[in-house]
Amino acid sequence: MIFGCYALFDLLASLVFGKYLVQIGAKFMFVAGMFVSGGVTILFGVLDKVPEGPIFIAMCFLVRMADAVSFAAAITASFSILAKAFPNSVATVLGSLEIFSGLGLVLGPPLGGFLYQSFGYEVPFIFLGCIVLLMIPLNMYILPNYDSDPGEHSFWKLITLPKVALIAFVINSLSSCFGFLDPTLSLFVLEKFNLPAGYVGLVFLGLASSYAISSPLFGLLSDKMPHLRKWFLVWGNIITAGCYMLLGPIPVLHIKSQLWLLVLILVLNGISAGMSIIPTIPEILSCAYENGFEEGLSTLGLVSGLFSAMWSVGAFLGPTLGGFLYEKIGFEWAAAVQGLWAMTSGVTMGLFYLWEHSQRRRSKLENILGTEEERTALLPDEIQP
């Protein structure tokens, strides 16, 4: 429940902050989110000082909820600020930003483990919280203020666009795939390969590092060749599905589970994740603009809020269903079920793009025929000899 409330409040806060980004102000929302996030991270480190019982449980809920709200504020505002500052290179900038997400995934566990073993429970949280707080003055100085008028559109109009709804499903499935690994992969590695607990975190390095390295490349390609974005989305999901089929691997394939194969699959999964995730925001923005949404901070707030909200849903469903399936049918089949989710979103997205392409060809052909008919009607009658 304590971990589940994070995803719930992240979802709700992302929608609210995305809708009222212009009224609150993107820069203020980002700085305030960082301030609260740094503070509650420090509070995490002193929760063991709270008396046991209802007070301790209540404080855990409050700190976790505050962390979710502050994270939603910072992420929603940061995506909007970046897209506003670099309107022609949205995917490239987001891909470059994911380098640091990957670095956080790579450096977080070993650094946190070192601080925990050397100085105790409190120090990792206090250290990280202080770093976040120290970055606030720098961001206040660097980030520009963007003024914009509130838009007329809503999340409902955005999510009811068929293309946006399908991309939201893609975001949800990819987030769920990442979340699935959190409670299951470490247990599987410990049970299957008998690795020391300290080495289990190294298995995740393949996923995090390949994602960090590949994301900027796919971002650059998405901006330079926008027509490739749709196929990145489709094939990224299909490759992800294949990776989850091979994580175990699924028993029907009769492939022996080996550590080197698992690490290789995680590397491929990181690449396919970058291929799928990076084009989502540019594709949603493009679809929104094509359907009459104004090009401004208001629409950027809606899009970034939608992305954060859908990601939080997957972040809740992945660990929850993954943990349940792991206990019931084992890691191999649970991973395969998770892969079916990614396969479904990829194939559905591909079918939609094919339908969209056929509709555009038909519309273009009708326009050409209509133009020819108009030209024929306007030609003067031939002069009789």
mmCIF file of C-alpha atoms in Angstrom:
data_model
loop_
_atom_site.group_PDB
_atom_site.id
_atom_site.type_symbol
_atom_site.label_atom_id
_atom_site.label_comp_id
_atom_site.label_asym_id
_atom_site.label_seq_id
_atom_site.Cartn_x
_atom_site.Cartn_y
_atom_site.Cartn_z
ATOM 1 C CA MET A 1 0.000 0.000 0.000
ATOM 2 C CA ILE A 2 2.814 2.411 0.855
ATOM 3 C CA PHE A 3 4.499 1.810 -2.500
ATOM 4 C CA GLY A 4 1.188 1.690 -4.368
ATOM 5 C CA CYS A 5 0.121 5.110 -3.110
ATOM 6 C CA TYR A 6 3.175 6.614 -4.852
ATOM 7 C CA ALA A 7 1.905 5.589 -8.294
ATOM 8 C CA LEU A 8 -1.641 6.777 -7.488
ATOM 9 C CA PHE A 9 -0.568 10.246 -6.362
ATOM 10 C CA ASP A 10 1.950 10.497 -9.208
ATOM 11 C CA LEU A 11 -0.889 9.800 -11.647
ATOM 12 C CA LEU A 12 -3.266 12.348 -10.135
ATOM 13 C CA ALA A 13 -0.608 15.026 -9.652
ATOM 14 C CA SER A 14 0.694 14.641 -13.219
ATOM 15 C CA LEU A 15 -2.771 15.290 -14.640
ATOM 16 C CA VAL A 16 -3.348 18.308 -12.396
ATOM 17 C CA PHE A 17 0.077 19.853 -12.987
ATOM 18 C CA GLY A 18 -0.151 19.230 -16.717
ATOM 19 C CA LYS A 19 -3.511 20.982 -16.902
ATOM 20 C CA TYR A 20 -2.496 24.007 -14.804
ATOM 21 C CA LEU A 21 1.144 24.320 -15.866
ATOM 22 C CA VAL A 22 0.609 27.750 -17.410
ATOM 23 C CA GLN A 23 -1.241 29.120 -14.376
ATOM 24 C CA ILE A 24 1.357 27.820 -11.915
ATOM 25 C CA GLY A 25 4.372 28.579 -14.084
ATOM 26 C CA ALA A 26 6.749 25.980 -15.483
ATOM 27 C CA LYS A 27 9.858 27.310 -13.743
ATOM 28 C CA PHE A 28 8.172 27.675 -10.357
ATOM 29 C CA MET A 29 6.656 24.189 -10.657
ATOM 30 C CA PHE A 30 10.045 22.663 -11.445
ATOM 31 C CA VAL A 31 11.905 24.468 -8.655
ATOM 32 C CA ALA A 32 9.159 23.788 -6.107
ATOM 33 C CA GLY A 33 9.100 20.129 -7.102
ATOM 34 C CA MET A 34 12.852 19.876 -6.572
ATOM 35 C CA PHE A 35 12.626 21.624 -3.212
ATOM 36 C CA VAL A 36 9.921 19.313 -1.879
ATOM 37 C CA SER A 37 11.610 16.242 -3.377
ATOM 38 C CA GLY A 38 14.917 17.086 -1.698
ATOM 39 C CA GLY A 39 13.192 17.690 1.607
ATOM 40 C CA VAL A 40 11.176 14.471 1.652
ATOM 41 C CA THR A 41 14.236 12.470 0.554
ATOM 42 C CA ILE A 42 15.994 13.696 3.683
ATOM 43 C CA LEU A 43 12.907 12.833 5.714
ATOM 44 C CA PHE A 44 13.096 9.278 4.387
ATOM 45 C CA GLY A 45 16.431 8.987 6.153
ATOM 46 C CA VAL A 46 15.026 9.867 9.563
ATOM 47 C CA LEU A 47 11.824 7.819 9.426
ATOM 48 C CA ASP A 48 13.473 5.167 11.583
ATOM 49 C CA LYS A 49 13.426 7.713 14.428
ATOM 50 C CA VAL A 50 9.617 7.882 14.340
ATOM 51 C CA PRO A 51 7.816 5.808 17.011
ATOM 52 C CA GLU A 52 6.492 2.462 15.815
ATOM 53 C CA GLY A 53 2.821 1.899 15.189
ATOM 54 C CA PRO A 54 0.197 4.085 13.525
ATOM 55 C CA ILE A 55 2.377 7.211 13.643
ATOM 56 C CA PHE A 56 5.174 5.480 11.746
ATOM 57 C CA ILE A 57 2.783 4.112 9.104
ATOM 58 C CA ALA A 58 1.087 7.496 8.697
ATOM 59 C CA MET A 59 4.454 9.235 8.252
ATOM 60 C CA CYS A 60 5.511 6.671 5.659
ATOM 61 C CA PHE A 61 2.337 7.367 3.682
ATOM 62 C CA LEU A 62 2.719 11.147 3.970
ATOM 63 C CA VAL A 63 6.371 11.178 2.916
ATOM 64 C CA ARG A 64 5.702 8.804 0.040
ATOM 65 C CA MET A 65 2.750 10.869 -1.184
ATOM 66 C CA ALA A 66 4.725 14.116 -0.954
ATOM 67 C CA ASP A 67 7.549 12.473 -2.895
ATOM 68 C CA ALA A 68 5.133 11.415 -5.649
ATOM 69 C CA VAL A 69 3.590 14.883 -5.960
ATOM 70 C CA SER A 70 6.974 16.607 -6.052
ATOM 71 C CA PHE A 71 8.310 14.164 -8.616
ATOM 72 C CA ALA A 72 5.251 14.699 -10.832
ATOM 73 C CA ALA A 73 5.716 18.472 -10.617
ATOM 74 C CA ALA A 74 9.411 18.370 -11.506
ATOM 75 C CA ILE A 75 9.077 15.874 -14.368
ATOM 76 C CA THR A 76 6.001 17.489 -15.926
ATOM 77 C CA ALA A 77 7.609 20.930 -15.811
ATOM 78 C CA SER A 78 11.009 19.712 -17.053
ATOM 79 C CA PHE A 79 9.571 18.014 -20.154
ATOM 80 C CA SER A 80 7.564 21.138 -20.960
ATOM 81 C CA ILE A 81 10.520 23.484 -20.476
ATOM 82 C CA LEU A 82 12.759 21.363 -22.685
ATOM 83 C CA ALA A 83 10.174 21.091 -25.448
ATOM 84 C CA LYS A 84 9.577 24.839 -25.288
ATOM 85 C CA ALA A 85 13.286 25.684 -25.348
ATOM 86 C CA PHE A 86 14.099 23.250 -28.181
ATOM 87 C CA PRO A 87 10.926 22.985 -30.297
ATOM 88 C CA ASN A 88 12.716 21.528 -33.322
ATOM 89 C CA SER A 89 14.804 18.999 -31.382
ATOM 90 C CA VAL A 90 12.403 17.588 -28.821
ATOM 91 C CA ALA A 91 13.375 13.942 -29.321
ATOM 92 C CA THR A 92 17.105 14.726 -29.382
ATOM 93 C CA VAL A 93 16.923 16.650 -26.122
ATOM 94 C CA LEU A 94 14.772 14.020 -24.417
ATOM 95 C CA GLY A 95 17.112 11.286 -25.633
ATOM 96 C CA SER A 96 20.109 13.184 -24.270
ATOM 97 C CA LEU A 97 18.299 13.640 -20.972
ATOM 98 C CA GLU A 98 17.852 9.880 -20.701
ATOM 99 C CA ILE A 99 21.645 9.542 -20.522
ATOM 100 C CA PHE A 100 21.404 10.911 -17.005
ATOM 101 C CA SER A 101 18.443 8.672 -16.191
ATOM 102 C CA GLY A 102 20.585 5.728 -17.202
ATOM 103 C CA LEU A 103 23.503 7.025 -15.155
ATOM 104 C CA GLY A 104 21.210 7.326 -12.163
ATOM 105 C CA LEU A 105 20.140 3.699 -12.587
ATOM 106 C CA VAL A 106 23.771 2.623 -12.945
ATOM 107 C CA LEU A 107 25.302 4.670 -10.132
ATOM 108 C CA GLY A 108 22.399 4.723 -7.667
ATOM 109 C CA PRO A 109 22.532 1.148 -6.329
ATOM 110 C CA PRO A 110 26.316 0.855 -5.846
ATOM 111 C CA LEU A 111 26.669 4.367 -4.418
ATOM 112 C CA GLY A 112 23.685 3.913 -2.133
ATOM 113 C CA GLY A 113 24.981 0.519 -1.047
ATOM 114 C CA PHE A 114 28.415 1.938 -0.277
ATOM 115 C CA LEU A 115 26.995 4.801 1.798
ATOM 116 C CA TYR A 116 24.643 2.440 3.614
ATOM 117 C CA GLN A 117 27.358 -0.039 4.520
ATOM 118 C CA SER A 118 29.829 2.683 5.496
ATOM 119 C CA PHE A 119 27.645 5.165 7.360
ATOM 120 C CA GLY A 120 24.269 3.571 8.038
ATOM 121 C CA TYR A 121 20.667 3.918 6.901
ATOM 122 C CA GLU A 122 20.276 7.692 7.142
ATOM 123 C CA VAL A 123 23.279 8.892 5.122
ATOM 124 C CA PRO A 124 22.242 7.783 1.584
ATOM 125 C CA PHE A 125 18.935 9.661 1.845
ATOM 126 C CA ILE A 126 20.449 12.758 3.434
ATOM 127 C CA PHE A 127 23.270 12.834 0.873
ATOM 128 C CA LEU A 128 20.922 12.556 -2.114
ATOM 129 C CA GLY A 129 18.415 15.029 -0.678
ATOM 130 C CA CYS A 130 21.147 17.603 -0.105
ATOM 131 C CA ILE A 131 22.386 17.216 -3.686
ATOM 132 C CA VAL A 132 18.876 17.921 -4.983
ATOM 133 C CA LEU A 133 18.526 20.971 -2.754
ATOM 134 C CA LEU A 134 21.936 22.321 -3.784
ATOM 135 C CA MET A 135 20.870 22.222 -7.445
ATOM 136 C CA ILE A 136 17.927 24.552 -6.861
ATOM 137 C CA PRO A 137 19.860 27.883 -6.968
ATOM 138 C CA LEU A 138 21.558 26.825 -10.214
ATOM 139 C CA ASN A 139 18.235 26.011 -11.845
ATOM 140 C CA MET A 140 16.666 29.227 -10.601
ATOM 141 C CA TYR A 141 19.482 31.154 -12.298
ATOM 142 C CA ILE A 142 19.641 29.192 -15.562
ATOM 143 C CA LEU A 143 16.020 28.397 -16.391
ATOM 144 C CA PRO A 144 14.078 31.079 -18.312
ATOM 145 C CA ASN A 145 10.569 32.230 -17.491
ATOM 146 C CA TYR A 146 8.010 31.352 -20.139
ATOM 147 C CA ASP A 147 4.783 33.318 -20.303
ATOM 148 C CA SER A 148 1.817 31.802 -22.087
ATOM 149 C CA ASP A 149 -1.957 32.000 -22.136
ATOM 150 C CA PRO A 150 -4.025 29.076 -20.817
ATOM 151 C CA GLY A 151 -5.256 26.789 -23.580
ATOM 152 C CA GLU A 152 -8.823 25.836 -24.359
ATOM 153 C CA HIS A 153 -8.183 22.115 -24.672
ATOM 154 C CA SER A 154 -8.263 19.404 -22.017
ATOM 155 C CA PHE A 155 -6.765 16.035 -21.242
ATOM 156 C CA TRP A 156 -10.010 14.412 -22.321
ATOM 157 C CA LYS A 157 -9.819 15.855 -25.821
ATOM 158 C CA LEU A 158 -6.161 14.830 -26.044
ATOM 159 C CA ILE A 159 -6.594 11.243 -24.844
ATOM 160 C CA THR A 160 -9.685 10.669 -27.033
ATOM 161 C CA LEU A 161 -7.594 11.161 -30.161
ATOM 162 C CA PRO A 162 -7.156 7.541 -31.360
ATOM 163 C CA LYS A 163 -3.463 7.907 -32.102
ATOM 164 C CA VAL A 164 -2.747 9.494 -28.717
ATOM 165 C CA ALA A 165 -4.739 6.797 -26.929
ATOM 166 C CA LEU A 166 -2.694 4.070 -28.604
ATOM 167 C CA ILE A 167 0.594 5.818 -27.800
ATOM 168 C CA ALA A 168 -0.581 6.154 -24.195
ATOM 169 C CA PHE A 169 -1.095 2.373 -24.200
ATOM 170 C CA VAL A 170 2.453 1.965 -25.530
ATOM 171 C CA ILE A 171 3.827 4.174 -22.724
ATOM 172 C CA ASN A 172 1.847 2.168 -20.203
ATOM 173 C CA SER A 173 3.144 -1.170 -21.481
ATOM 174 C CA LEU A 174 6.785 -0.021 -21.584
ATOM 175 C CA SER A 175 6.601 1.364 -18.057
ATOM 176 C CA SER A 176 5.025 -1.872 -16.911
ATOM 177 C CA CYS A 177 7.877 -3.833 -18.495
ATOM 178 C CA PHE A 178 10.439 -1.824 -16.550
ATOM 179 C CA GLY A 179 8.406 -2.101 -13.353
ATOM 180 C CA PHE A 180 8.025 -5.860 -13.777
ATOM 181 C CA LEU A 181 11.774 -6.338 -13.376
ATOM 182 C CA ASP A 182 12.020 -4.539 -10.029
ATOM 183 C CA PRO A 183 10.533 -7.221 -7.750
ATOM 184 C CA THR A 184 11.194 -10.292 -9.918
ATOM 185 C CA LEU A 185 14.547 -10.204 -11.717
ATOM 186 C CA SER A 186 16.750 -10.044 -8.608
ATOM 187 C CA LEU A 187 14.878 -12.972 -7.035
ATOM 188 C CA PHE A 188 15.184 -14.980 -10.239
ATOM 189 C CA VAL A 189 18.930 -14.319 -10.540
ATOM 190 C CA LEU A 190 19.561 -15.248 -6.907
ATOM 191 C CA GLU A 191 17.550 -18.455 -7.223
ATOM 192 C CA LYS A 192 18.722 -19.529 -10.683
ATOM 193 C CA PHE A 193 22.409 -18.612 -10.712
ATOM 194 C CA ASN A 194 23.222 -18.478 -6.971
ATOM 195 C CA LEU A 195 24.996 -15.147 -7.322
ATOM 196 C CA PRO A 196 26.073 -13.234 -4.206
ATOM 197 C CA ALA A 197 23.573 -10.509 -3.320
ATOM 198 C CA GLY A 198 26.158 -7.811 -4.001
ATOM 199 C CA TYR A 199 26.502 -8.919 -7.636
ATOM 200 C CA VAL A 200 22.803 -8.965 -8.453
ATOM 201 C CA GLY A 201 22.744 -5.217 -9.079
ATOM 202 C CA LEU A 202 25.434 -5.620 -11.732
ATOM 203 C CA VAL A 203 22.985 -7.626 -13.842
ATOM 204 C CA PHE A 204 20.888 -4.486 -14.260
ATOM 205 C CA LEU A 205 23.863 -2.569 -15.672
ATOM 206 C CA GLY A 206 23.308 -4.035 -19.127
ATOM 207 C CA LEU A 207 19.769 -2.661 -19.266
ATOM 208 C CA ALA A 208 20.577 0.771 -17.836
ATOM 209 C CA SER A 209 23.774 1.378 -19.817
ATOM 210 C CA SER A 210 22.390 0.290 -23.198
ATOM 211 C CA TYR A 211 19.300 2.437 -22.626
ATOM 212 C CA ALA A 212 21.438 5.467 -21.736
ATOM 213 C CA ILE A 213 23.683 5.012 -24.779
ATOM 214 C CA SER A 214 20.968 4.284 -27.354
ATOM 215 C CA SER A 215 18.417 6.931 -26.330
ATOM 216 C CA PRO A 216 20.318 9.966 -27.749
ATOM 217 C CA LEU A 217 20.811 8.138 -31.060
ATOM 218 C CA PHE A 218 17.115 7.367 -31.436
ATOM 219 C CA GLY A 219 16.278 10.920 -30.393
ATOM 220 C CA LEU A 220 18.542 12.351 -33.086
ATOM 221 C CA LEU A 221 17.126 10.025 -35.743
ATOM 222 C CA SER A 222 13.567 10.877 -34.667
ATOM 223 C CA ASP A 223 14.200 14.587 -35.233
ATOM 224 C CA LYS A 224 16.224 14.250 -38.431
ATOM 225 C CA MET A 225 13.895 11.674 -40.000
ATOM 226 C CA PRO A 226 10.437 12.043 -38.426
ATOM 227 C CA HIS A 227 8.959 9.341 -40.664
ATOM 228 C CA LEU A 228 11.023 6.776 -38.726
ATOM 229 C CA ARG A 229 9.340 7.573 -35.398
ATOM 230 C CA LYS A 230 6.328 5.384 -36.078
ATOM 231 C CA TRP A 231 8.489 2.382 -36.915
ATOM 232 C CA PHE A 232 10.658 2.947 -33.856
ATOM 233 C CA LEU A 233 7.496 2.709 -31.777
ATOM 234 C CA VAL A 234 6.274 -0.434 -33.516
ATOM 235 C CA TRP A 235 9.501 -2.411 -33.757
ATOM 236 C CA GLY A 236 10.735 -1.236 -30.375
ATOM 237 C CA ASN A 237 7.700 -2.827 -28.734
ATOM 238 C CA ILE A 238 7.960 -6.012 -30.777
ATOM 239 C CA ILE A 239 11.666 -6.403 -29.930
ATOM 240 C CA THR A 240 10.856 -5.725 -26.278
ATOM 241 C CA ALA A 241 8.253 -8.491 -26.409
ATOM 242 C CA GLY A 242 10.848 -10.869 -27.828
ATOM 243 C CA CYS A 243 13.286 -9.929 -25.083
ATOM 244 C CA TYR A 244 10.786 -10.791 -22.364
ATOM 245 C CA MET A 245 10.045 -14.117 -24.043
ATOM 246 C CA LEU A 246 13.768 -14.897 -23.805
ATOM 247 C CA LEU A 247 14.437 -13.534 -20.319
ATOM 248 C CA GLY A 248 13.475 -16.833 -18.699
ATOM 249 C CA PRO A 249 13.491 -18.084 -21.398
ATOM 250 C CA ILE A 250 9.900 -19.247 -21.858
ATOM 251 C CA PRO A 251 9.880 -23.057 -21.352
ATOM 252 C CA VAL A 252 8.283 -23.908 -24.730
ATOM 253 C CA LEU A 253 11.453 -22.688 -26.477
ATOM 254 C CA HIS A 254 13.538 -25.331 -24.666
ATOM 255 C CA ILE A 255 16.476 -22.919 -24.287
ATOM 256 C CA LYS A 256 18.654 -23.363 -21.215
ATOM 257 C CA SER A 257 18.754 -20.329 -18.960
ATOM 258 C CA GLN A 258 22.275 -18.913 -18.778
ATOM 259 C CA LEU A 259 23.648 -15.798 -17.151
ATOM 260 C CA TRP A 260 25.379 -14.473 -20.281
ATOM 261 C CA LEU A 261 22.145 -14.887 -22.252
ATOM 262 C CA LEU A 262 20.181 -13.020 -19.589
ATOM 263 C CA VAL A 263 22.626 -10.101 -19.631
ATOM 264 C CA LEU A 264 22.583 -10.007 -23.450
ATOM 265 C CA ILE A 265 18.778 -9.921 -23.489
ATOM 266 C CA LEU A 266 18.778 -7.075 -20.962
ATOM 267 C CA VAL A 267 21.170 -5.109 -23.196
ATOM 268 C CA LEU A 268 18.840 -5.613 -26.171
ATOM 269 C CA ASN A 269 15.896 -4.654 -23.977
ATOM 270 C CA GLY A 270 17.580 -1.369 -23.081
ATOM 271 C CA ILE A 271 18.066 -0.575 -26.774
ATOM 272 C CA SER A 272 14.482 -1.490 -27.674
ATOM 273 C CA ALA A 273 13.212 0.597 -24.743
ATOM 274 C CA GLY A 274 15.078 3.646 -26.037
ATOM 275 C CA MET A 275 13.698 2.961 -29.509
ATOM 276 C CA SER A 276 10.134 2.902 -28.165
ATOM 277 C CA ILE A 277 10.109 5.561 -25.446
ATOM 278 C CA ILE A 278 11.917 8.482 -27.083
ATOM 279 C CA PRO A 279 9.503 8.980 -30.040
ATOM 280 C CA THR A 280 6.353 8.968 -27.888
ATOM 281 C CA ILE A 281 6.291 12.636 -26.835
ATOM 282 C CA PRO A 282 7.149 13.997 -30.350
ATOM 283 C CA GLU A 283 4.446 11.776 -31.841
ATOM 284 C CA ILE A 284 1.827 12.957 -29.338
ATOM 285 C CA LEU A 285 2.803 16.589 -29.919
ATOM 286 C CA SER A 286 2.592 16.155 -33.689
ATOM 287 C CA CYS A 287 -0.844 14.558 -33.419
ATOM 288 C CA ALA A 288 -2.078 17.281 -31.049
ATOM 289 C CA TYR A 289 -0.963 20.082 -33.377
ATOM 290 C CA GLU A 290 -2.583 18.353 -36.361
ATOM 291 C CA ASN A 291 -5.881 18.281 -34.469
ATOM 292 C CA GLY A 292 -6.017 21.961 -33.574
ATOM 293 C CA PHE A 293 -4.113 22.189 -30.287
ATOM 294 C CA GLU A 294 -2.259 25.474 -29.971
ATOM 295 C CA GLU A 295 1.541 25.428 -30.185
ATOM 296 C CA GLY A 296 2.452 26.681 -26.748
ATOM 297 C CA LEU A 297 3.220 25.862 -23.153
ATOM 298 C CA SER A 298 -0.362 24.845 -22.465
ATOM 299 C CA THR A 299 -0.254 21.934 -24.914
ATOM 300 C CA LEU A 300 3.234 20.978 -23.781
ATOM 301 C CA GLY A 301 1.931 20.740 -20.221
ATOM 302 C CA LEU A 302 -0.923 18.477 -21.290
ATOM 303 C CA VAL A 303 1.395 16.183 -23.233
ATOM 304 C CA SER A 304 4.064 15.934 -20.543
ATOM 305 C CA GLY A 305 1.402 15.418 -17.877
ATOM 306 C CA LEU A 306 -0.192 12.649 -19.926
ATOM 307 C CA PHE A 307 3.160 10.948 -20.402
ATOM 308 C CA SER A 308 3.933 11.069 -16.674
ATOM 309 C CA ALA A 309 0.449 9.839 -15.768
ATOM 310 C CA MET A 310 0.557 6.868 -18.143
ATOM 311 C CA TRP A 311 4.058 5.995 -16.992
ATOM 312 C CA SER A 312 2.932 5.961 -13.369
ATOM 313 C CA VAL A 313 0.063 3.576 -14.196
ATOM 314 C CA GLY A 314 2.505 1.124 -15.737
ATOM 315 C CA ALA A 315 4.920 1.613 -12.851
ATOM 316 C CA PHE A 316 2.133 0.408 -10.537
ATOM 317 C CA LEU A 317 0.765 -2.427 -12.674
ATOM 318 C CA GLY A 318 4.152 -3.884 -13.621
ATOM 319 C CA PRO A 319 5.446 -4.690 -10.116
ATOM 320 C CA THR A 320 1.990 -5.588 -8.793
ATOM 321 C CA LEU A 321 1.016 -8.039 -11.531
ATOM 322 C CA GLY A 322 4.607 -9.156 -11.982
ATOM 323 C CA GLY A 323 4.987 -10.096 -8.347
ATOM 324 C CA PHE A 324 1.645 -11.934 -8.383
ATOM 325 C CA LEU A 325 2.460 -13.876 -11.559
ATOM 326 C CA TYR A 326 5.961 -14.664 -10.300
ATOM 327 C CA GLU A 327 4.516 -16.412 -7.278
ATOM 328 C CA LYS A 328 1.832 -18.243 -9.261
ATOM 329 C CA ILE A 329 3.551 -19.350 -12.498
ATOM 330 C CA GLY A 330 7.245 -18.550 -12.075
ATOM 331 C CA PHE A 331 9.529 -15.947 -13.631
ATOM 332 C CA GLU A 332 9.738 -17.563 -17.085
ATOM 333 C CA TRP A 333 6.011 -17.516 -17.780
ATOM 334 C CA ALA A 334 5.452 -14.226 -15.948
ATOM 335 C CA ALA A 335 8.023 -12.533 -18.202
ATOM 336 C CA ALA A 336 6.339 -14.061 -21.254
ATOM 337 C CA VAL A 337 2.972 -12.653 -20.166
ATOM 338 C CA GLN A 338 4.603 -9.251 -19.751
ATOM 339 C CA GLY A 339 6.048 -9.619 -23.244
ATOM 340 C CA LEU A 340 2.577 -10.250 -24.661
ATOM 341 C CA TRP A 341 1.553 -6.835 -23.349
ATOM 342 C CA ALA A 342 4.367 -5.166 -25.285
ATOM 343 C CA MET A 343 3.608 -7.295 -28.355
ATOM 344 C CA THR A 344 -0.055 -6.265 -28.259
ATOM 345 C CA SER A 345 0.774 -2.562 -28.059
ATOM 346 C CA GLY A 346 3.352 -2.825 -30.845
ATOM 347 C CA VAL A 347 1.131 -4.752 -33.254
ATOM 348 C CA THR A 348 -1.858 -2.507 -32.527
ATOM 349 C CA MET A 349 0.277 0.566 -33.148
ATOM 350 C CA GLY A 350 1.546 -0.920 -36.400
ATOM 351 C CA LEU A 351 -1.966 -1.693 -37.650
ATOM 352 C CA PHE A 352 -3.056 1.847 -36.835
ATOM 353 C CA TYR A 353 -0.147 3.346 -38.784
ATOM 354 C CA LEU A 354 -0.984 1.152 -41.783
ATOM 355 C CA TRP A 355 -4.626 2.254 -41.606
ATOM 356 C CA GLU A 356 -3.553 5.896 -41.257
ATOM 357 C CA HIS A 357 -1.280 5.556 -44.291
ATOM 358 C CA SER A 358 -4.083 4.079 -46.398
ATOM 359 C CA GLN A 359 -6.457 6.856 -45.337
ATOM 360 C CA ARG A 360 -3.951 9.516 -46.330
ATOM 361 C CA ARG A 361 -3.348 7.872 -49.704
ATOM 362 C CA ARG A 362 -7.077 7.704 -50.336
ATOM 363 C CA SER A 363 -7.527 11.345 -49.320
ATOM 364 C CA LYS A 364 -4.646 12.392 -51.564
ATOM 365 C CA LEU A 365 -6.098 10.437 -54.497
ATOM 366 C CA GLU A 366 -9.524 12.001 -53.981
ATOM 367 C CA ASN A 367 -7.958 15.461 -53.941
ATOM 368 C CA ILE A 368 -6.142 14.756 -57.209
ATOM 369 C CA LEU A 369 -9.316 13.464 -58.867
ATOM 370 C CA GLY A 370 -11.279 16.461 -57.599
ATOM 371 C CA THR A 371 -8.681 18.850 -58.984
ATOM 372 C CA GLU A 372 -8.765 17.141 -62.383
ATOM 373 C CA GLU A 373 -12.565 17.389 -62.502
ATOM 374 C CA GLU A 374 -12.427 21.107 -61.677
ATOM 375 C CA ARG A 375 -9.839 21.730 -64.373
ATOM 376 C CA THR A 376 -11.921 19.853 -66.924
ATOM 377 C CA ALA A 377 -15.022 21.847 -66.053
ATOM 378 C CA LEU A 378 -13.159 25.142 -66.418
ATOM 379 C CA LEU A 379 -11.702 24.380 -69.859
ATOM 380 C CA PRO A 380 -13.396 26.427 -72.603
ATOM 381 C CA ASP A 381 -15.400 24.601 -75.186
ATOM 382 C CA GLU A 382 -13.488 23.836 -78.333
ATOM 383 C CA ILE A 383 -14.104 26.369 -81.085
ATOM 384 C CA GLN A 384 -16.048 24.773 -83.876
ATOM 385 C CA PRO A 385 -14.469 25.277 -87.365
#
